[in-house]
Short mmCIF file of N, CA, C and O in Angstrom, two decimals:
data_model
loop_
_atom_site.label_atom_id
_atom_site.label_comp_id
_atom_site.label_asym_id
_atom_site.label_seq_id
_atom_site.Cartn_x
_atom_site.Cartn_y
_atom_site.Cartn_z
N UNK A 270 -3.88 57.79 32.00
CA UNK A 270 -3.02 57.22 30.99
C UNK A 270 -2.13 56.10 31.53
O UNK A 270 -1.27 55.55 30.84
N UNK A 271 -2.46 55.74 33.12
CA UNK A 271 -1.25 55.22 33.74
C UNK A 271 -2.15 53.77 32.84
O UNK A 271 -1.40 53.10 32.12
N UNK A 272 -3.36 53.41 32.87
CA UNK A 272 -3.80 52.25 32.70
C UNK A 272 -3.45 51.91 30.92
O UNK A 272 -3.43 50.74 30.51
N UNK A 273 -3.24 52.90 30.14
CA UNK A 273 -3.03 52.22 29.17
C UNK A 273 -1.88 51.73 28.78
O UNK A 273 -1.58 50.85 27.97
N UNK A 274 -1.25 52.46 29.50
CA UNK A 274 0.49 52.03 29.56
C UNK A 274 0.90 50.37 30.19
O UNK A 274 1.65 49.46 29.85
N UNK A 275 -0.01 50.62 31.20
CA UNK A 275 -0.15 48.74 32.17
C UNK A 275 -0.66 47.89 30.98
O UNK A 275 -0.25 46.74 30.76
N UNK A 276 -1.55 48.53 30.25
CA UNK A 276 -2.29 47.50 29.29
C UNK A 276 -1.36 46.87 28.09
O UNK A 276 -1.17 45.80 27.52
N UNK A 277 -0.95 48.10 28.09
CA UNK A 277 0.50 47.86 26.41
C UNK A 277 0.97 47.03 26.98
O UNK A 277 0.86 45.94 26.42
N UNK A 278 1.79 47.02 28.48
CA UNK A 278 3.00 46.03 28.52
C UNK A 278 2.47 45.20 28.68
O UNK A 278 2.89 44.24 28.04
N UNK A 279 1.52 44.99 29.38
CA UNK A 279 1.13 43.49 29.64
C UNK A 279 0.59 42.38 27.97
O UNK A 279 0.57 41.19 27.67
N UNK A 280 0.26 43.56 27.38
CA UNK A 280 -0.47 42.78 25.97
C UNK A 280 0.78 42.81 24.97
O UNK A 280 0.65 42.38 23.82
N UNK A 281 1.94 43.30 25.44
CA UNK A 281 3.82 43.04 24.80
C UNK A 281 3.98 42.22 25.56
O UNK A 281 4.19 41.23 24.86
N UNK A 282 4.02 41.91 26.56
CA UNK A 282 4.56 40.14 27.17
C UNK A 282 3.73 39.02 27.07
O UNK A 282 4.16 37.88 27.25
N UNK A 283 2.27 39.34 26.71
CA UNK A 283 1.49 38.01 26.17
C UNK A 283 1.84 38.20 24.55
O UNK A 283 1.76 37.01 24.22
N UNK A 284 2.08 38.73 23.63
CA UNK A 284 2.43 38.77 22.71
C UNK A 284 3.84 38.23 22.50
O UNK A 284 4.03 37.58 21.47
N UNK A 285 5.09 38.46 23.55
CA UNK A 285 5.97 37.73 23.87
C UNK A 285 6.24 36.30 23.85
O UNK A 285 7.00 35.59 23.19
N UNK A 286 5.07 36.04 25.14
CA UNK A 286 4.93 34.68 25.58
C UNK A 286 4.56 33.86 24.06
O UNK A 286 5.14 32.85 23.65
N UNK A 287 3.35 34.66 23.31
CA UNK A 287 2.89 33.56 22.32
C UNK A 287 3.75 33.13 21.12
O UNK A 287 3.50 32.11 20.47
N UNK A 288 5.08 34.19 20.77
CA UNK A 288 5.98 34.22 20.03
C UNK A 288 6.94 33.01 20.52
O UNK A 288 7.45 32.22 19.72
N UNK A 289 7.15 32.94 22.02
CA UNK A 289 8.27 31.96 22.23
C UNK A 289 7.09 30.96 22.30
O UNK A 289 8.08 30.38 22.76
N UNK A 290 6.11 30.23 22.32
CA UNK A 290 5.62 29.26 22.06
C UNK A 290 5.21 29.05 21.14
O UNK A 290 4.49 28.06 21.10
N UNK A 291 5.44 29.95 19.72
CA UNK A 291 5.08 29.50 18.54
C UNK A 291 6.59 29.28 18.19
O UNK A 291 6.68 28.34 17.39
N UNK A 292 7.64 29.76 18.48
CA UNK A 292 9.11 29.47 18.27
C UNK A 292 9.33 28.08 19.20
O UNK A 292 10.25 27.60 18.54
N UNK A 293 9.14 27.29 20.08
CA UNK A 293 9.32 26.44 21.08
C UNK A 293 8.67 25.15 20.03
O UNK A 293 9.22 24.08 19.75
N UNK A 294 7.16 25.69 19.50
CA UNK A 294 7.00 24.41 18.82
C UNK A 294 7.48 24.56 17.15
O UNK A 294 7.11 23.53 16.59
N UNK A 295 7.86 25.06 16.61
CA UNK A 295 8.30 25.17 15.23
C UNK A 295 9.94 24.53 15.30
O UNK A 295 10.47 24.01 14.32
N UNK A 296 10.80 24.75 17.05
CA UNK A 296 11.56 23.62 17.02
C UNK A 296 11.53 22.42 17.46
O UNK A 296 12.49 21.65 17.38
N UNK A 297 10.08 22.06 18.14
CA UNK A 297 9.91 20.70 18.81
C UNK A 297 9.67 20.27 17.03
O UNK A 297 10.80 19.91 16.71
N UNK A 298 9.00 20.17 16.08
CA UNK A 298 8.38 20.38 14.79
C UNK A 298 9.98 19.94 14.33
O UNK A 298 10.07 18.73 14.10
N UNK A 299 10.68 20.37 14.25
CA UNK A 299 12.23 20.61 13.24
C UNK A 299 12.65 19.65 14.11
O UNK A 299 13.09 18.77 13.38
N UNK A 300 12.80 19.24 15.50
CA UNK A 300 13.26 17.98 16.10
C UNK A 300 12.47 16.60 15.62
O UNK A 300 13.15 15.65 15.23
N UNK A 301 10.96 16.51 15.65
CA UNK A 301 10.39 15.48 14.99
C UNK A 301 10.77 15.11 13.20
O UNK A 301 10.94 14.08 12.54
N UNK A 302 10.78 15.96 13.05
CA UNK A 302 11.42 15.78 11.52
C UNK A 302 12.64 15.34 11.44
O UNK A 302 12.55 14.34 10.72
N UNK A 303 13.74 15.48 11.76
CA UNK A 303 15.22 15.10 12.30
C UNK A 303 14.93 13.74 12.72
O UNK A 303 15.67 12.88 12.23
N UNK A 304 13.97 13.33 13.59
CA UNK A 304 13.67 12.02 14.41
C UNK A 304 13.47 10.84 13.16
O UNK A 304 14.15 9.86 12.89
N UNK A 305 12.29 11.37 12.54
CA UNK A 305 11.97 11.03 11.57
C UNK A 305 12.68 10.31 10.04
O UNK A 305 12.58 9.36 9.26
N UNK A 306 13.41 11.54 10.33
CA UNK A 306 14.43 11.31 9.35
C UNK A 306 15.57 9.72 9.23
O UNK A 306 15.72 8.80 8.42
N UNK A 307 16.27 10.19 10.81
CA UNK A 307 16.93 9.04 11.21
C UNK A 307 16.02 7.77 11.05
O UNK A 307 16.32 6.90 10.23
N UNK A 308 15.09 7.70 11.72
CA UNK A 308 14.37 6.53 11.46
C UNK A 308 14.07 5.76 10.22
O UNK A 308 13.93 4.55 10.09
N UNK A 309 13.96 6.95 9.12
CA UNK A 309 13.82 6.54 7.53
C UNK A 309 15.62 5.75 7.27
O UNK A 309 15.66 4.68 6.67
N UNK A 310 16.57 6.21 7.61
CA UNK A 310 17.49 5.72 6.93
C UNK A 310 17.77 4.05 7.61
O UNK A 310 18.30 3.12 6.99
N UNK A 311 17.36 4.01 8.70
CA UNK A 311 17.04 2.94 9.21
C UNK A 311 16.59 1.66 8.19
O UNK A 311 16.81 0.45 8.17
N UNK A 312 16.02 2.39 7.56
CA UNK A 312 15.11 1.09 6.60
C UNK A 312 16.08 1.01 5.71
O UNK A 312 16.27 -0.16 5.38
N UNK A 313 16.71 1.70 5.23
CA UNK A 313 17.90 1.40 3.85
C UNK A 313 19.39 1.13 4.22
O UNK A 313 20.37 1.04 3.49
N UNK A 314 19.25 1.02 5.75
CA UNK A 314 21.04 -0.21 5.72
C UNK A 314 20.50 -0.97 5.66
O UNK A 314 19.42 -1.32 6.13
N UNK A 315 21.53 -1.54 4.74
CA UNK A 315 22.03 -2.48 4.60
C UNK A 315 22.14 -3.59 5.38
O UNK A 315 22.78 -3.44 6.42
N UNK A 316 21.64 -4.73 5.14
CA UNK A 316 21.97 -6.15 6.28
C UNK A 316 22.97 -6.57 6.24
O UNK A 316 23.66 -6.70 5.23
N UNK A 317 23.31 -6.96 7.68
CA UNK A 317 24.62 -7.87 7.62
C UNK A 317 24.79 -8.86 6.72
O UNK A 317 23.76 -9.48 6.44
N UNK A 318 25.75 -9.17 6.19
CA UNK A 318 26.35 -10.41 5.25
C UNK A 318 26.50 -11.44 5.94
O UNK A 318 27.16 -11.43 6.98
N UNK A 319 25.68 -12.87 5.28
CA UNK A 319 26.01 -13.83 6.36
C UNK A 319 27.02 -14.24 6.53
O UNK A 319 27.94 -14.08 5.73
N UNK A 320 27.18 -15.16 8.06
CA UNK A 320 29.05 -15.85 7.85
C UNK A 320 29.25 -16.55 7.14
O UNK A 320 30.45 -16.69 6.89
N UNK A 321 28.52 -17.22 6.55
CA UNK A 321 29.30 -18.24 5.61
C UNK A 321 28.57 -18.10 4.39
O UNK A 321 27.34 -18.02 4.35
N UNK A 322 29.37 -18.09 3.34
CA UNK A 322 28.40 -18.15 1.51
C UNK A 322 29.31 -18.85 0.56
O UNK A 322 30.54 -18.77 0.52
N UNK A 323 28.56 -19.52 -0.18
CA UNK A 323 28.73 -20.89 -0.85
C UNK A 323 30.49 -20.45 -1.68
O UNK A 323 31.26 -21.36 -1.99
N UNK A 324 30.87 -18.78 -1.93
CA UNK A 324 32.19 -18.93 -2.54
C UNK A 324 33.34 -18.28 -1.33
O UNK A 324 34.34 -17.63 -1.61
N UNK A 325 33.04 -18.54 -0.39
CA UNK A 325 33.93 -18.21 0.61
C UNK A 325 35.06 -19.10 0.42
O UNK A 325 34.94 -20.32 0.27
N UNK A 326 36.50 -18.28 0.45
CA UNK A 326 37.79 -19.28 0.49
C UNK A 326 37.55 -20.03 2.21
O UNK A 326 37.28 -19.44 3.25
N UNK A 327 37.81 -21.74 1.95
CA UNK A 327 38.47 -22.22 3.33
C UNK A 327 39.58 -22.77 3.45
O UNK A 327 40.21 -23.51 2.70
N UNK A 328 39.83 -22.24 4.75
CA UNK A 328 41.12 -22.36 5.45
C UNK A 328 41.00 -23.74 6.12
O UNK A 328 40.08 -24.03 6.89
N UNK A 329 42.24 -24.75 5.70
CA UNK A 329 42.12 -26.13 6.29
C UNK A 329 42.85 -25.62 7.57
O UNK A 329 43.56 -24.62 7.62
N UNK A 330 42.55 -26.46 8.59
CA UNK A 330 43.43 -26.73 9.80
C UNK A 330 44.05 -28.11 9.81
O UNK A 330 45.03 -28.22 10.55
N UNK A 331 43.73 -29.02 9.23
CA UNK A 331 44.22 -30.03 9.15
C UNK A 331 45.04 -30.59 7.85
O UNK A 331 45.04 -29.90 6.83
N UNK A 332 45.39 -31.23 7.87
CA UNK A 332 46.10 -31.86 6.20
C UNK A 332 45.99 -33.21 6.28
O UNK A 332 46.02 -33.46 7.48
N UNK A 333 45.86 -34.55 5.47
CA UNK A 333 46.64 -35.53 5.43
C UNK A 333 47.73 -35.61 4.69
O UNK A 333 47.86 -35.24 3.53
N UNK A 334 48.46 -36.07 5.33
CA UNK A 334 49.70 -36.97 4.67
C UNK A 334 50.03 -38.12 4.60
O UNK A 334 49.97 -38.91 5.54
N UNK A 335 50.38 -38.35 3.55
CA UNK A 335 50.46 -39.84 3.62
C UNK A 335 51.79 -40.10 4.20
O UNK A 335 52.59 -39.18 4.38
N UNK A 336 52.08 -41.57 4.55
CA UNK A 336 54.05 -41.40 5.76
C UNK A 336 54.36 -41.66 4.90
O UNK A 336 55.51 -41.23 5.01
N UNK A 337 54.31 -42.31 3.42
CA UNK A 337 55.79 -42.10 2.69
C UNK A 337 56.04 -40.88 2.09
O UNK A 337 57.09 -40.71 1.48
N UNK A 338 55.19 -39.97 2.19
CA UNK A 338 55.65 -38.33 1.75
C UNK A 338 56.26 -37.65 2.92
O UNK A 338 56.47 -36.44 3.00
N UNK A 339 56.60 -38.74 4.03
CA UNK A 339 57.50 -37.84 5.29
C UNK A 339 58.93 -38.36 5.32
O UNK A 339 59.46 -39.29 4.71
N UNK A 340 59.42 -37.44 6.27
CA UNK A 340 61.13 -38.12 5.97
C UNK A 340 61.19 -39.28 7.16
O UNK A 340 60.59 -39.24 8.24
N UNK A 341 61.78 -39.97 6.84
CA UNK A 341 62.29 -41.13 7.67
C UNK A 341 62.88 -40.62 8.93
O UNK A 341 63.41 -39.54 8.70
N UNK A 342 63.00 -40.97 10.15
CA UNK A 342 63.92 -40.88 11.23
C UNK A 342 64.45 -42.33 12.44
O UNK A 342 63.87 -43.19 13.10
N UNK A 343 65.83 -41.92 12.18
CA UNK A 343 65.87 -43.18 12.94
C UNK A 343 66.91 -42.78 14.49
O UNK A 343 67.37 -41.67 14.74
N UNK A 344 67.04 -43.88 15.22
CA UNK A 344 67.83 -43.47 16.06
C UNK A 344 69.39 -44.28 16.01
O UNK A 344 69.55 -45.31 15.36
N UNK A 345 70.33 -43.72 16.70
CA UNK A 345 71.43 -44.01 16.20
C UNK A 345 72.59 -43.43 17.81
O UNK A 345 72.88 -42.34 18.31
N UNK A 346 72.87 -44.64 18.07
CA UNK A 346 73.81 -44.50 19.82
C UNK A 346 75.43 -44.97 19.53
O UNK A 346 75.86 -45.98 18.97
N UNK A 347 76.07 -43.94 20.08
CA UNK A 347 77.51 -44.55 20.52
C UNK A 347 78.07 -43.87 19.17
O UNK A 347 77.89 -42.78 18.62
N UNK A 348 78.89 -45.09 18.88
CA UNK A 348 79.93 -44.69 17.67
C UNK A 348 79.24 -44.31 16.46
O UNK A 348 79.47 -43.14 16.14
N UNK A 349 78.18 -45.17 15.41
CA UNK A 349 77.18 -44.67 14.98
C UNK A 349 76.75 -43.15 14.88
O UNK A 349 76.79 -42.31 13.98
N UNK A 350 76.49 -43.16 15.68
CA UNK A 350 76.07 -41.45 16.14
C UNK A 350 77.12 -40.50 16.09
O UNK A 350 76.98 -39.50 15.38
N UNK A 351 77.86 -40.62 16.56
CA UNK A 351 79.45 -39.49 16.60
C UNK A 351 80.18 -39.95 14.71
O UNK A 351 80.89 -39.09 14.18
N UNK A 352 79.97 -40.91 14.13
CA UNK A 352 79.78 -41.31 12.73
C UNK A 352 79.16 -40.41 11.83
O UNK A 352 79.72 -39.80 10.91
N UNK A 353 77.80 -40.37 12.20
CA UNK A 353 77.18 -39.30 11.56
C UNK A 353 76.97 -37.74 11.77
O UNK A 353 76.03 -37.11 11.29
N UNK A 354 77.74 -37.35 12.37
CA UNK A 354 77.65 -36.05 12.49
C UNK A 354 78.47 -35.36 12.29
O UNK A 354 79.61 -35.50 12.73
N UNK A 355 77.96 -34.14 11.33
CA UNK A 355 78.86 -33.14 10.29
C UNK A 355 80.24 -33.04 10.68
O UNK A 355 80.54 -33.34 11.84
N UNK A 356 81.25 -32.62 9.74
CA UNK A 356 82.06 -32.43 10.33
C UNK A 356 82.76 -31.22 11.31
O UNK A 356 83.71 -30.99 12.07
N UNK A 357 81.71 -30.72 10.77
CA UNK A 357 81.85 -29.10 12.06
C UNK A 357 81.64 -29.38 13.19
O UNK A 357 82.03 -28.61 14.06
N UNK A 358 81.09 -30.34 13.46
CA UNK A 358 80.80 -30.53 14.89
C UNK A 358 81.57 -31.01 15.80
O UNK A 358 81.90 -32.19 15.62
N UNK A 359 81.96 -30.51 16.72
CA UNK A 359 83.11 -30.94 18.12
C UNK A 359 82.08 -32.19 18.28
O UNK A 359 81.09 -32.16 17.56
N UNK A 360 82.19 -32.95 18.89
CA UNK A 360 81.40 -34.06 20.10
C UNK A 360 81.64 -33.77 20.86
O UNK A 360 80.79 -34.10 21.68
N UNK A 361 82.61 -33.12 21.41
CA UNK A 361 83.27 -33.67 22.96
C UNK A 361 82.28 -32.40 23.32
O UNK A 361 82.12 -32.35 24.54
N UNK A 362 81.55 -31.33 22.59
CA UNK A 362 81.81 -29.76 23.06
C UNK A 362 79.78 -29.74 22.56
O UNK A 362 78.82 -29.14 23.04
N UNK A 363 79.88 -30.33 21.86
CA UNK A 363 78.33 -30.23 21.30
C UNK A 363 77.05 -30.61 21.68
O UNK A 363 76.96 -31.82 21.87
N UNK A 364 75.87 -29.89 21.87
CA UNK A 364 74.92 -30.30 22.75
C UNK A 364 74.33 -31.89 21.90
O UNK A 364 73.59 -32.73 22.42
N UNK A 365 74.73 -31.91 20.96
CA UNK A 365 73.86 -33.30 20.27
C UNK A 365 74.86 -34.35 20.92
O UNK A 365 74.28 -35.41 21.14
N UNK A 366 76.02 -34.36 21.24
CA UNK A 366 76.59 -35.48 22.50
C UNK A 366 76.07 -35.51 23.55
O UNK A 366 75.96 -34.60 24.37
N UNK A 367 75.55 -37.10 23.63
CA UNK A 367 75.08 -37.58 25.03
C UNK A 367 76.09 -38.80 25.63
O UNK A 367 76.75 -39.78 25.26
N UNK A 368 75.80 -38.21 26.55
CA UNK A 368 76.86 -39.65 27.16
C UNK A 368 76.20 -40.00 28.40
O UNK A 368 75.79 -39.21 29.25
N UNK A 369 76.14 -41.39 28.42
CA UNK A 369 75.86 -41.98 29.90
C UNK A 369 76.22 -42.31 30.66
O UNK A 369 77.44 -42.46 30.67
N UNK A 370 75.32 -42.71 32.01
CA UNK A 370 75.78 -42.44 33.03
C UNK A 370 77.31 -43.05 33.67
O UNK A 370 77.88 -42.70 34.70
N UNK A 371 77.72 -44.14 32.59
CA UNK A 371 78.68 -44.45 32.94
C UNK A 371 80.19 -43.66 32.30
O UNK A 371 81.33 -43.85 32.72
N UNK A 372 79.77 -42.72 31.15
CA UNK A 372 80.66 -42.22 31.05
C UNK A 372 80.79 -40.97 31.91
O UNK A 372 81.84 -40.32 31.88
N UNK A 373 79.96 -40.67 32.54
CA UNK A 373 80.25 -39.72 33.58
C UNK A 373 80.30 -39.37 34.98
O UNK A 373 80.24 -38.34 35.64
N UNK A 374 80.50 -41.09 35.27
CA UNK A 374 80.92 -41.44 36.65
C UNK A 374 79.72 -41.60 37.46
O UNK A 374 79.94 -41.74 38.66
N UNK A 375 78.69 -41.60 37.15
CA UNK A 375 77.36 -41.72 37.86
C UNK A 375 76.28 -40.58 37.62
O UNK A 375 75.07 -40.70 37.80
N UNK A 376 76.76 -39.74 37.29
CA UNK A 376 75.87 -38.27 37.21
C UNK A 376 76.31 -37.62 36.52
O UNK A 376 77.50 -37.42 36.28
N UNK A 377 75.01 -37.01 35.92
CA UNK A 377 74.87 -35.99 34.55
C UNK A 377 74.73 -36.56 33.62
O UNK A 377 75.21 -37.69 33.49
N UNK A 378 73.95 -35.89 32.57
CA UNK A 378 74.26 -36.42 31.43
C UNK A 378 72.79 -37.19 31.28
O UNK A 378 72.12 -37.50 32.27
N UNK A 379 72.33 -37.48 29.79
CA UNK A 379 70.89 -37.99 29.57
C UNK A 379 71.32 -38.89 28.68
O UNK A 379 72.35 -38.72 28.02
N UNK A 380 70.39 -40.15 28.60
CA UNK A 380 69.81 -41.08 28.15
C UNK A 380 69.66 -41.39 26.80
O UNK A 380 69.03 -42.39 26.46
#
């Protein structure tokens, strides 16, 4: 009886074996399908939008202007100058006073 007992187990672990290789491919099977799958949705995105289409807002970087739509500037030295400036303003104390080099003995002072 010892041999039929050797026979059972051995014909329970090939019965084993064929279970995990019918389970091994029923998930290789469920992985190809999954594969598959992804690959299908592949086909239904959507394409990129091109960069540029005929109602796109544009953004100027440049402008013209014409110069009489700009303000005038002129320059204006000495008395003139201390003339026109607000009356809040010190001169003696204010960075918009310049004085030259002769009013400051040789040095300091800009142009």
């Amino acid at each position: 009886h010892m041999g039929t007992l050797a026979n059972i187990i051995s014909l329970s672990f090939m019965a084993m074996s064929e279970f995990e290789t019918g389970a091994q491919m029923f998930a290789n099977f469920i992985t190809v399908l999954n594969s598959l799958q992804r690959l299908a949705r592949l086909f239904t995105t959507p394409e990129e939008a091109p960069a540029h289409k005929a109602g796109d807002p544009e953004i100027r970087l440049s402008v013209l202007i014409r110069r009489a739509e700009l303000a005038s500037l002129g320059v204006k030295r000495g008395v003139e100058a201390e003339a026109s400036l607000p009356e809040c303003v010190d001169a003696e104390r204010s960075w918009l006073y310049f004085r030259t080099t002769d009013d400051t003995g040789g040095h300091g002072g800009a142009q």
